[in-house]
Short mmCIF file of C-alpha atoms and ligand atoms in Angstrom, two decimals:
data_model
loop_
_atom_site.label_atom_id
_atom_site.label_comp_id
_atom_site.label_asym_id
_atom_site.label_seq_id
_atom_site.Cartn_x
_atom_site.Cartn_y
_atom_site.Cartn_z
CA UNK A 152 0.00 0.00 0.00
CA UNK A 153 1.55 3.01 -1.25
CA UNK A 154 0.61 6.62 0.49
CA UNK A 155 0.02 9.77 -1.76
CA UNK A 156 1.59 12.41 0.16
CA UNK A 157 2.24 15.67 -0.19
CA UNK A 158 6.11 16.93 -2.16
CA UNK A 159 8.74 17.47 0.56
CA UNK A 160 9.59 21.41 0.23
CA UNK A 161 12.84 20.88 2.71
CA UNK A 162 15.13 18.55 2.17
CA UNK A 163 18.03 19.81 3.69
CA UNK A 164 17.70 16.33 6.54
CA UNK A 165 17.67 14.05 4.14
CA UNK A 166 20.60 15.23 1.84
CA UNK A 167 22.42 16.09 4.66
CA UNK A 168 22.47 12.75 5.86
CA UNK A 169 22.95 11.36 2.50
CA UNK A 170 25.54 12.99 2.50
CA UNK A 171 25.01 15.08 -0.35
CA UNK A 172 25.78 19.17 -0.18
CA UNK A 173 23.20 21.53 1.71
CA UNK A 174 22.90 25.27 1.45
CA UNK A 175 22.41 25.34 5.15
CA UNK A 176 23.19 23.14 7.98
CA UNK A 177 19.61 21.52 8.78
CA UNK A 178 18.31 21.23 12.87
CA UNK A 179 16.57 19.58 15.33
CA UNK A 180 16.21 18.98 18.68
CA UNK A 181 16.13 15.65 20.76
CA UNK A 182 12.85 15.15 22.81
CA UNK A 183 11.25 18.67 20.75
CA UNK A 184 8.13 17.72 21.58
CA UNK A 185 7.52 17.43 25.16
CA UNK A 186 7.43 18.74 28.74
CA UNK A 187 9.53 21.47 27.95
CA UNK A 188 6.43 23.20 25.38
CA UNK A 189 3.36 24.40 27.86
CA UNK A 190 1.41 23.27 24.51
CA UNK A 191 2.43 19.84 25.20
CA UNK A 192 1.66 20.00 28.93
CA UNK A 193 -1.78 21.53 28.27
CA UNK A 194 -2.17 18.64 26.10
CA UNK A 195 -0.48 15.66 28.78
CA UNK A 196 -2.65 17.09 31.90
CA UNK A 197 -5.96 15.51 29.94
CA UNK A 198 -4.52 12.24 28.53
CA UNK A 199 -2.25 9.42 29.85
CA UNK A 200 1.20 9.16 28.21
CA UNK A 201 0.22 6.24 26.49
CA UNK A 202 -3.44 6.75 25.43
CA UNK A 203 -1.69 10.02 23.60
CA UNK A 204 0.88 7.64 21.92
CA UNK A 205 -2.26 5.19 20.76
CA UNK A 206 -4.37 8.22 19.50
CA UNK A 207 -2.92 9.11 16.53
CA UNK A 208 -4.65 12.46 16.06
CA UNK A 209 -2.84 13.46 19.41
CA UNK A 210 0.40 12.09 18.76
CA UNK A 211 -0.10 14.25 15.09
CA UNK A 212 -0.66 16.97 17.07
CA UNK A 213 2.04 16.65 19.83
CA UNK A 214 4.39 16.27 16.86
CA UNK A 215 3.36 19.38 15.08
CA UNK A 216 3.48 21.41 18.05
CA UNK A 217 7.46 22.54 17.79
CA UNK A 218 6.62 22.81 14.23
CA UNK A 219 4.29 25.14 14.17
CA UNK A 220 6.10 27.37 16.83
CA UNK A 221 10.27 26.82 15.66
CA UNK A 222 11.80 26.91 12.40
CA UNK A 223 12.87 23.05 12.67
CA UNK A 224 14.41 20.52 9.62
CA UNK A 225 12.52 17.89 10.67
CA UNK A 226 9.26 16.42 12.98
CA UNK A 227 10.11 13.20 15.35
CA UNK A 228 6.81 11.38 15.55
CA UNK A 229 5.35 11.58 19.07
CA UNK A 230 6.37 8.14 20.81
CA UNK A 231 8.43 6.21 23.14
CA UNK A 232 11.06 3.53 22.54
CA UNK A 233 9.10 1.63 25.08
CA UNK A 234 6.19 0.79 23.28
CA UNK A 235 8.38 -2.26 22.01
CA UNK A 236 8.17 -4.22 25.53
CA UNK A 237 4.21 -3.33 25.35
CA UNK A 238 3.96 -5.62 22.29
CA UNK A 239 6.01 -8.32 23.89
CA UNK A 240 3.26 -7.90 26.35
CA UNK A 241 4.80 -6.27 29.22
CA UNK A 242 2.83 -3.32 31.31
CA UNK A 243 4.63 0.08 30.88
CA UNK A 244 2.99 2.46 33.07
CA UNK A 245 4.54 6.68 32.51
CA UNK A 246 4.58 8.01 36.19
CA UNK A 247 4.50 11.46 36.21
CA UNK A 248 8.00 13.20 37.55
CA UNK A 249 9.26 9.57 37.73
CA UNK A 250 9.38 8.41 34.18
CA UNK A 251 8.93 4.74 32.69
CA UNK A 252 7.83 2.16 35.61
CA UNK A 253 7.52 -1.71 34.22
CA UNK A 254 5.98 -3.35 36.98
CA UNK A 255 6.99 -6.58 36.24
CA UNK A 256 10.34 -6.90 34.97
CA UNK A 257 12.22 -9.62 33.54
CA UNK A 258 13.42 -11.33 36.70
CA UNK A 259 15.41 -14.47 35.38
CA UNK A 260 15.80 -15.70 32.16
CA UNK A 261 12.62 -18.24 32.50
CA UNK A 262 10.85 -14.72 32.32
CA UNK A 263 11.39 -14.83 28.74
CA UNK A 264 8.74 -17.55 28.67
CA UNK A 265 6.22 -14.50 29.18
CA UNK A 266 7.29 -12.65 26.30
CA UNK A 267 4.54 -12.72 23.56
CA UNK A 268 6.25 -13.43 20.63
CA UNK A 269 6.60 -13.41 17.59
CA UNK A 270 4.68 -10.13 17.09
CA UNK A 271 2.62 -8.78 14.77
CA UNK A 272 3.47 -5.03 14.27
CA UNK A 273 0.75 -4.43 12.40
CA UNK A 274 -1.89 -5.53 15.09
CA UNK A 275 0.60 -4.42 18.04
CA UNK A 276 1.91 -1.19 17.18
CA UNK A 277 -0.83 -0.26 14.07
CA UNK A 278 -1.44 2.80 16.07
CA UNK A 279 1.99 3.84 15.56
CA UNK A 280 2.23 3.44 11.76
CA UNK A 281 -1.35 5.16 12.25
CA UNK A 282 0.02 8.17 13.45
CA UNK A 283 3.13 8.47 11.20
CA UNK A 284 0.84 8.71 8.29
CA UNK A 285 -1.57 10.72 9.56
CA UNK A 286 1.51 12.96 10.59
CA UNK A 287 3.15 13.02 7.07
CA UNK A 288 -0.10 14.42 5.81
CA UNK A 289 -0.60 16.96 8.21
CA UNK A 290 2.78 18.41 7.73
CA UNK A 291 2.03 18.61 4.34
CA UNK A 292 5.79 18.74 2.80
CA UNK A 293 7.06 21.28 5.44
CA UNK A 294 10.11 19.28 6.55
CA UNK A 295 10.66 15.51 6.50
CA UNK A 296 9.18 13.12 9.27
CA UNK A 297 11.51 10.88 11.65
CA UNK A 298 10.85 7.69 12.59
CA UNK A 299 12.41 5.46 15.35
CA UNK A 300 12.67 2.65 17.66
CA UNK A 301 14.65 1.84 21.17
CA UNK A 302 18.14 -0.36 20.30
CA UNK A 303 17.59 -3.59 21.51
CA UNK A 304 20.48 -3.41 24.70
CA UNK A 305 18.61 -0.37 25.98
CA UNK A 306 14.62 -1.65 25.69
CA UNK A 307 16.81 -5.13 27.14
CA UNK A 308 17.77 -2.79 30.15
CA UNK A 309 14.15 -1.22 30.53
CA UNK A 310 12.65 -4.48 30.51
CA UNK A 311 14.73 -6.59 32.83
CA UNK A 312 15.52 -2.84 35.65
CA UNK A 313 11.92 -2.16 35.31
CA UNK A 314 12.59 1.34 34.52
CA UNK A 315 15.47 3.42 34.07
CA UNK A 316 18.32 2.93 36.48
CA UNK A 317 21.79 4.79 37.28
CA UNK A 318 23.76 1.32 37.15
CA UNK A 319 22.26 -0.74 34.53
CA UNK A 320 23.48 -3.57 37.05
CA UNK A 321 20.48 -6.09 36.92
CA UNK A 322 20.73 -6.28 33.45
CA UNK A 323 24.06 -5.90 33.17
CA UNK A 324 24.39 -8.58 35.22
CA UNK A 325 22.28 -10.76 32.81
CA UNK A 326 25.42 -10.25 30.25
CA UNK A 327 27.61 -11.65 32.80
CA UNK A 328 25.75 -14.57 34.40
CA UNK A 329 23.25 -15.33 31.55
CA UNK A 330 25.23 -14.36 28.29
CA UNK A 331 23.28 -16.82 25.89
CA UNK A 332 19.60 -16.10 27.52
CA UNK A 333 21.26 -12.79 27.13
CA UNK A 334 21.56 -13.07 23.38
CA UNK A 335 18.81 -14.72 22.43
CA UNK A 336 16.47 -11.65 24.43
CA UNK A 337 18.55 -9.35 22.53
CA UNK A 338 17.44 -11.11 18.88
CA UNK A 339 13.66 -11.79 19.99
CA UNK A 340 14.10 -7.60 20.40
CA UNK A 341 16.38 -7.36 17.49
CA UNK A 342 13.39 -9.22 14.93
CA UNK A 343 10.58 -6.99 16.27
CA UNK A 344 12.64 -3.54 15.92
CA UNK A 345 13.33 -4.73 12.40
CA UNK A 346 9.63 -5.21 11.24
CA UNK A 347 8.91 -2.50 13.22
CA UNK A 348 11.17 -0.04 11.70
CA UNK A 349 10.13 -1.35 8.08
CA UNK A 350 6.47 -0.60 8.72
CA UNK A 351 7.03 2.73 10.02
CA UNK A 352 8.98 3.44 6.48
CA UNK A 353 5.62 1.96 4.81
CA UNK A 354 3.64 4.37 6.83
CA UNK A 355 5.59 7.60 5.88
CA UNK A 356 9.09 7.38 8.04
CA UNK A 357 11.66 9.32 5.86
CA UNK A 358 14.36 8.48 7.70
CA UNK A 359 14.74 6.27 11.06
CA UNK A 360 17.09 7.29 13.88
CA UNK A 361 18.11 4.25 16.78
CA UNK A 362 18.51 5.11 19.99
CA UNK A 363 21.00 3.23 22.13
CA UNK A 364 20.80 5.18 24.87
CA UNK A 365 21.69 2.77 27.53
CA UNK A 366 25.50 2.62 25.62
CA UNK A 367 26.89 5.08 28.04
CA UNK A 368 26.71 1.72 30.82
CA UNK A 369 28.85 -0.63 28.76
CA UNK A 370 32.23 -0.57 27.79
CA UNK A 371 34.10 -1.72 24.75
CA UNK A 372 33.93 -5.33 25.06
CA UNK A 373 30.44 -5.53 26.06
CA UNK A 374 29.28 -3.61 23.99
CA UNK A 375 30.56 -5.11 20.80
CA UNK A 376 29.71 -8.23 21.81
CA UNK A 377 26.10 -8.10 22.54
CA UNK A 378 24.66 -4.56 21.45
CA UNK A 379 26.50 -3.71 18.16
CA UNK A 380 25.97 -7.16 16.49
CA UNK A 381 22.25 -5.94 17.06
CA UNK A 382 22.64 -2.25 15.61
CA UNK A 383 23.90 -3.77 12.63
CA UNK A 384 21.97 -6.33 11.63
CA UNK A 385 19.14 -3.61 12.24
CA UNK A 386 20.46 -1.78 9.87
CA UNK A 387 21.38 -4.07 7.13
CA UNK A 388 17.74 -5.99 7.67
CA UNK A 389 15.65 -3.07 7.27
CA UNK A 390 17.93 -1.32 4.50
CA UNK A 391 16.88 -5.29 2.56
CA UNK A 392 13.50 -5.23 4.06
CA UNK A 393 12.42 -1.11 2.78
CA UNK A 394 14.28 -1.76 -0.56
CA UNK A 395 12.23 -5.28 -1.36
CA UNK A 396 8.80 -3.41 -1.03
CA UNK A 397 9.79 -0.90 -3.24
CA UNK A 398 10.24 2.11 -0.71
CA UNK A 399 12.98 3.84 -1.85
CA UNK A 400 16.30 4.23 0.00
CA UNK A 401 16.01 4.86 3.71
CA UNK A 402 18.69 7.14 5.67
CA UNK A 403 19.22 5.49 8.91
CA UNK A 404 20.52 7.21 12.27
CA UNK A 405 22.55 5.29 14.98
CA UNK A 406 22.45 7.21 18.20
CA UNK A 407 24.42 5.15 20.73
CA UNK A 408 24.32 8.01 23.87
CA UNK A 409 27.88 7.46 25.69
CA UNK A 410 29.48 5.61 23.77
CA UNK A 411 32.91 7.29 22.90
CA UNK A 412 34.67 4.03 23.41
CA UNK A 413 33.26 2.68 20.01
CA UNK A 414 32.99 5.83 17.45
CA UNK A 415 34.92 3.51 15.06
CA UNK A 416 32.78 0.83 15.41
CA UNK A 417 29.58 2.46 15.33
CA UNK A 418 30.59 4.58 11.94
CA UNK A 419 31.37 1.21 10.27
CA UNK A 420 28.12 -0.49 11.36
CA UNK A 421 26.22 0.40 7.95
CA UNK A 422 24.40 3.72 9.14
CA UNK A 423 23.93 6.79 7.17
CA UNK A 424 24.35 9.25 10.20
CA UNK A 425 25.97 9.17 13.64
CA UNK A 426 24.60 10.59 16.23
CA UNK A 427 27.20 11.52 19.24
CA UNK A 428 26.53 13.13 22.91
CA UNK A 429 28.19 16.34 24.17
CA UNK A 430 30.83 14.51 25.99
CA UNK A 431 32.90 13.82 22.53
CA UNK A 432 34.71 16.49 20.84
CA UNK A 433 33.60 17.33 17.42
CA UNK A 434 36.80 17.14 16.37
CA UNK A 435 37.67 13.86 17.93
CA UNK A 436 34.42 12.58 16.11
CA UNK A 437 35.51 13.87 12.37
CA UNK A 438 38.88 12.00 13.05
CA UNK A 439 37.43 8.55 14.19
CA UNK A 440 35.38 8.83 10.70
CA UNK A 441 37.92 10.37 8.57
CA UNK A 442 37.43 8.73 4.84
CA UNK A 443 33.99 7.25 5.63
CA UNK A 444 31.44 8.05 4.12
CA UNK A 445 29.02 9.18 7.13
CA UNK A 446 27.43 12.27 8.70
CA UNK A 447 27.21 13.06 11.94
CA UNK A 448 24.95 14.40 14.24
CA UNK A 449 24.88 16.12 17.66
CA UNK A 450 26.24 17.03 19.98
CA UNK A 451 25.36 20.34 21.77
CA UNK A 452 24.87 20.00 25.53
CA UNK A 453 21.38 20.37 26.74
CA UNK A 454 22.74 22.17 29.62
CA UNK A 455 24.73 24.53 27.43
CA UNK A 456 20.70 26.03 27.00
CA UNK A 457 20.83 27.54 29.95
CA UNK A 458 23.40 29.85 29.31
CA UNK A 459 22.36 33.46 28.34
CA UNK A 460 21.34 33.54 24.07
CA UNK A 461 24.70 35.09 23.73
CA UNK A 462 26.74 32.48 24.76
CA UNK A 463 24.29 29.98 22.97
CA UNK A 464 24.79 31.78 20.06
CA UNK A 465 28.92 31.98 20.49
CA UNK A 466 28.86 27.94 21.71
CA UNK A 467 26.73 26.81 18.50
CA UNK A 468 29.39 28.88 15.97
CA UNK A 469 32.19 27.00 17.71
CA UNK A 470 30.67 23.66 17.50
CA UNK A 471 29.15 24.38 13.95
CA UNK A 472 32.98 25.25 12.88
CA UNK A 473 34.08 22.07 14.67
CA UNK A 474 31.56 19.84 12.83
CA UNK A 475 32.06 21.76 9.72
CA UNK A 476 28.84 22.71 7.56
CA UNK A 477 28.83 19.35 5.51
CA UNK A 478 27.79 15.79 6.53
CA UNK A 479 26.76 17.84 9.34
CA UNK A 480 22.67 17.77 11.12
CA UNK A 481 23.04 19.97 14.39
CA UNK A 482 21.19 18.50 17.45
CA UNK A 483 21.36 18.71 21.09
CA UNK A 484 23.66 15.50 22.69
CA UNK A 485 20.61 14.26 24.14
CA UNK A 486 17.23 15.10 24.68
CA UNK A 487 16.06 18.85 25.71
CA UNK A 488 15.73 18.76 29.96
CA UNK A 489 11.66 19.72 31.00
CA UNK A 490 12.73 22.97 32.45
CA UNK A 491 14.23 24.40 29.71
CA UNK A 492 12.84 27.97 28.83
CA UNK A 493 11.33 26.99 24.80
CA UNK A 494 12.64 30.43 23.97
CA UNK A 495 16.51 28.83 24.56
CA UNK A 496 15.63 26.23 22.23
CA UNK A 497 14.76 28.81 19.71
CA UNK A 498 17.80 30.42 20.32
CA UNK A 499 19.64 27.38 19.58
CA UNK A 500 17.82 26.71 16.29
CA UNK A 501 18.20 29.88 15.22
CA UNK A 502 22.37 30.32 15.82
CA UNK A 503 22.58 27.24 13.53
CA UNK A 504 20.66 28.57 10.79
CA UNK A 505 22.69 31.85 11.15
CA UNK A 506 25.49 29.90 9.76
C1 1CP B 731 12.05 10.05 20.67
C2 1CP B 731 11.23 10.03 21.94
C3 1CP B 731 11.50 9.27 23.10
N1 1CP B 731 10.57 9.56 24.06
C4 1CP B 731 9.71 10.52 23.56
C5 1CP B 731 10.08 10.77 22.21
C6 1CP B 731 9.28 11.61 21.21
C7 1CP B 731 9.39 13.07 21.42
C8 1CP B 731 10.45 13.83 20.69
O1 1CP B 731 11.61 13.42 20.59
O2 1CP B 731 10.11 14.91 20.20
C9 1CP B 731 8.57 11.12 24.28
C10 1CP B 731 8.55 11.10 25.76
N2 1CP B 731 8.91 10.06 26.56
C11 1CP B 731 8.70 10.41 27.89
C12 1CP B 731 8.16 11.72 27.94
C13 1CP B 731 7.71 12.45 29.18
C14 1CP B 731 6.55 11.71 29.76
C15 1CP B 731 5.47 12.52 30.37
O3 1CP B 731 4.87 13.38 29.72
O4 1CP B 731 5.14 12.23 31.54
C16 1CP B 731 8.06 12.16 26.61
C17 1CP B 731 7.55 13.48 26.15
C18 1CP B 731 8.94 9.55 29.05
C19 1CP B 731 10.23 8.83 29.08
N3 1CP B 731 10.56 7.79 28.26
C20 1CP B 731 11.82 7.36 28.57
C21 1CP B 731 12.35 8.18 29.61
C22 1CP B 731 13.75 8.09 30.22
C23 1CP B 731 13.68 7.43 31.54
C24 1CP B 731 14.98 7.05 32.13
O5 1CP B 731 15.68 6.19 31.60
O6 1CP B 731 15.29 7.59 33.19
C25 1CP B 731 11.33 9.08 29.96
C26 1CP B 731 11.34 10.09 31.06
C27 1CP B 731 12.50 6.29 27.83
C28 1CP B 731 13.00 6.81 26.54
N4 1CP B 731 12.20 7.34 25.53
C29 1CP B 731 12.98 7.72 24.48
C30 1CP B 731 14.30 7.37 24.79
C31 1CP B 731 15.46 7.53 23.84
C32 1CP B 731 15.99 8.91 23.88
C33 1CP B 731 16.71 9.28 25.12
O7 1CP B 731 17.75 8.66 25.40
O8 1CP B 731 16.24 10.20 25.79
C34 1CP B 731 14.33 6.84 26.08
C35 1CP B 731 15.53 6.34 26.87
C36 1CP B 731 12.58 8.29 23.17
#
């Protein structure tokens, strides 16, 4: 089923991360859509986190919102990466000030037992794919429309701490004690983020970012031996999956938060675009992917918001001449805090677009 939508009038995301030249560096913001827009509060005190999510006239909405009010590259559709564990059949419950609660968490491996699988996207997460088209329509060509999913070490950490956590240790433990069960909880999450992601191209994704944002608790060796075999047979399985139905070639977006230990890695794992936190020098990032073909994308610190526009404005010329203005998206290094003042964020957006 092919969608009619409406011509894309900026492109500037998708060549960027292509690779190809742009007249101007292109922008967004991790987490734009959220607590930090009263909007989106207004919106959050009448709905549950979740019923928003499965609504896709809200989530359209939600996603529009620093749309209509910033002049972004690009809409993120209104989500969570945890919506993955819901279709394995797990209860994710979004406690207000607290975040993510899973009630019952993978205790032992025998858990795994409880896991519905496989899944069917269509009937689990429809609502999803629901809202992305509904989205694309609504933005009518304005800027391009992300897609994404968790990676499957971080929904693998969600699902066995039962939230998030400042050690990781339960499931890190798993990788110790367990390192098969390990593995094969890591491919159950692995098959569903592929169809997943696929469907969400079907539906109107134009590109698909991956969030590994539990990297930052695993060093080198664990990490490339149980959550990069995952990122990259992501990548090359939906890359084979969106080209065999005909849907055109899909930029994909690795964002693996903390993980400076494995820039090398991560730029070789098939992606279009790497994403990297505020912790990693621009510079140090061109060098680990000198003579590769990939863009990357980041890395401005959320806290640097708080500064006075001034300094925003003198930080993102520095960082924008560190990056350089091709193979280049500008982003925050992780998501935009709830506190922040939405005029900061316009700040931001509009020092990069100065350049
Ligand atoms: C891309 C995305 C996410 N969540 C939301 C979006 C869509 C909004 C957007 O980016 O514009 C809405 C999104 N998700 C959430 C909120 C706030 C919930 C509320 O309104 O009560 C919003 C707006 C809730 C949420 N959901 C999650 C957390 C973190 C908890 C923790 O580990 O301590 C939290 C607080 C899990 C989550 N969710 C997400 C990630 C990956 C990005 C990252 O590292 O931040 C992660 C780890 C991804």
């Amino acid at each position: 089923m092919a969608h009619d939508f409406p011509a894309l009038k900026n492109d500037l995301l998708l060549r960027a991360a292509r690779g190809e030249p742009v007249e101007r560096v292109p922008v967004w913001i991790m987490r734009q859509a959220g607590r930090y827009l009263p909007e989106f509060r207004e919106l959050r005190s009448k709905h549950d986190f979740f019923t928003i999510c499965q609504t896709p006239e809200l989530a359209a909405e939600i996603t529009l919102q620093p749309i209509r009010r910033f002049d972004l590259d690009a809409a993120i559709i209104f989500s969570d990466i945890l919506v993955i564990p819901q279709a394995l059949g797990m209860t994710v419950e979004m406690r207000p000030g607290v975040g993510p609660v899973l009630p019952q968490p993978l205790e032992s491996p025998s858990d795994m037992k409880k896991l519905l699988t496989p899944v069917n996207v269509n009937e689990q997460l429809g609502y999803v794919f629901k809202a992305l088209t509904l989205t694309r329509q609504k933005l009518a060509g304005k800027v391009p429309l992300i897609g994404f999913s968790g990676a499957p070490w971080t929904l693998m950490g969600y699902m066995i701490e039962g939230g998030g956590s400042k050690t990781m240790s339960k499931a890190k433990a798993w990788l110790y004690q367990h390192p098969q069960s390990s593995r094969d909880l890591l491919k159950l999450i692995t098959d569903v983020v592929v169809d997943y992601l696929i469907e969400q191209v079907a539906a109107g994704a134009q590109l698909l970012q991956v969030f590994e944002s539990n990297a930052e608790y695993l060093g080198p060796d664990l990490f490339k031996e149980f959550a990069l075999p995952c990122i990259r047979d992501i990548c090359s399985r939906v890359k084979a999956g969106v080209k065999a139905r005909n849907l055109g070639d899909i930029p994909m977006t690795i964002f693996a938060k903390g993980a400076h230990y494995a820039l090398k890695e991560i730029s070789e794992s098939g992606y279009d675009v790497m994403g990297i936190d505020w912790t990693v020098d621009p510079l140090v990032a061109r060098e680990a992917v000198s003579g590769k073909k990939i863009t990357l994308q980041g890395n401005f610190d959320p806290c640097g918001l708080y500064a006075p526009p001034e300094e925003i404005q003198r930080q993102v010329k520095t960082m924008v001449e560190k990056f350089g203005k091709s193979q280049y998206i500008a982003n925050l290094g992780h998501g935009i805090y709830p506190d922040m003042k939405p005029e900061h964020a316009e700040v931001f957006i509009n020092a990069v677009h100065s350049h």
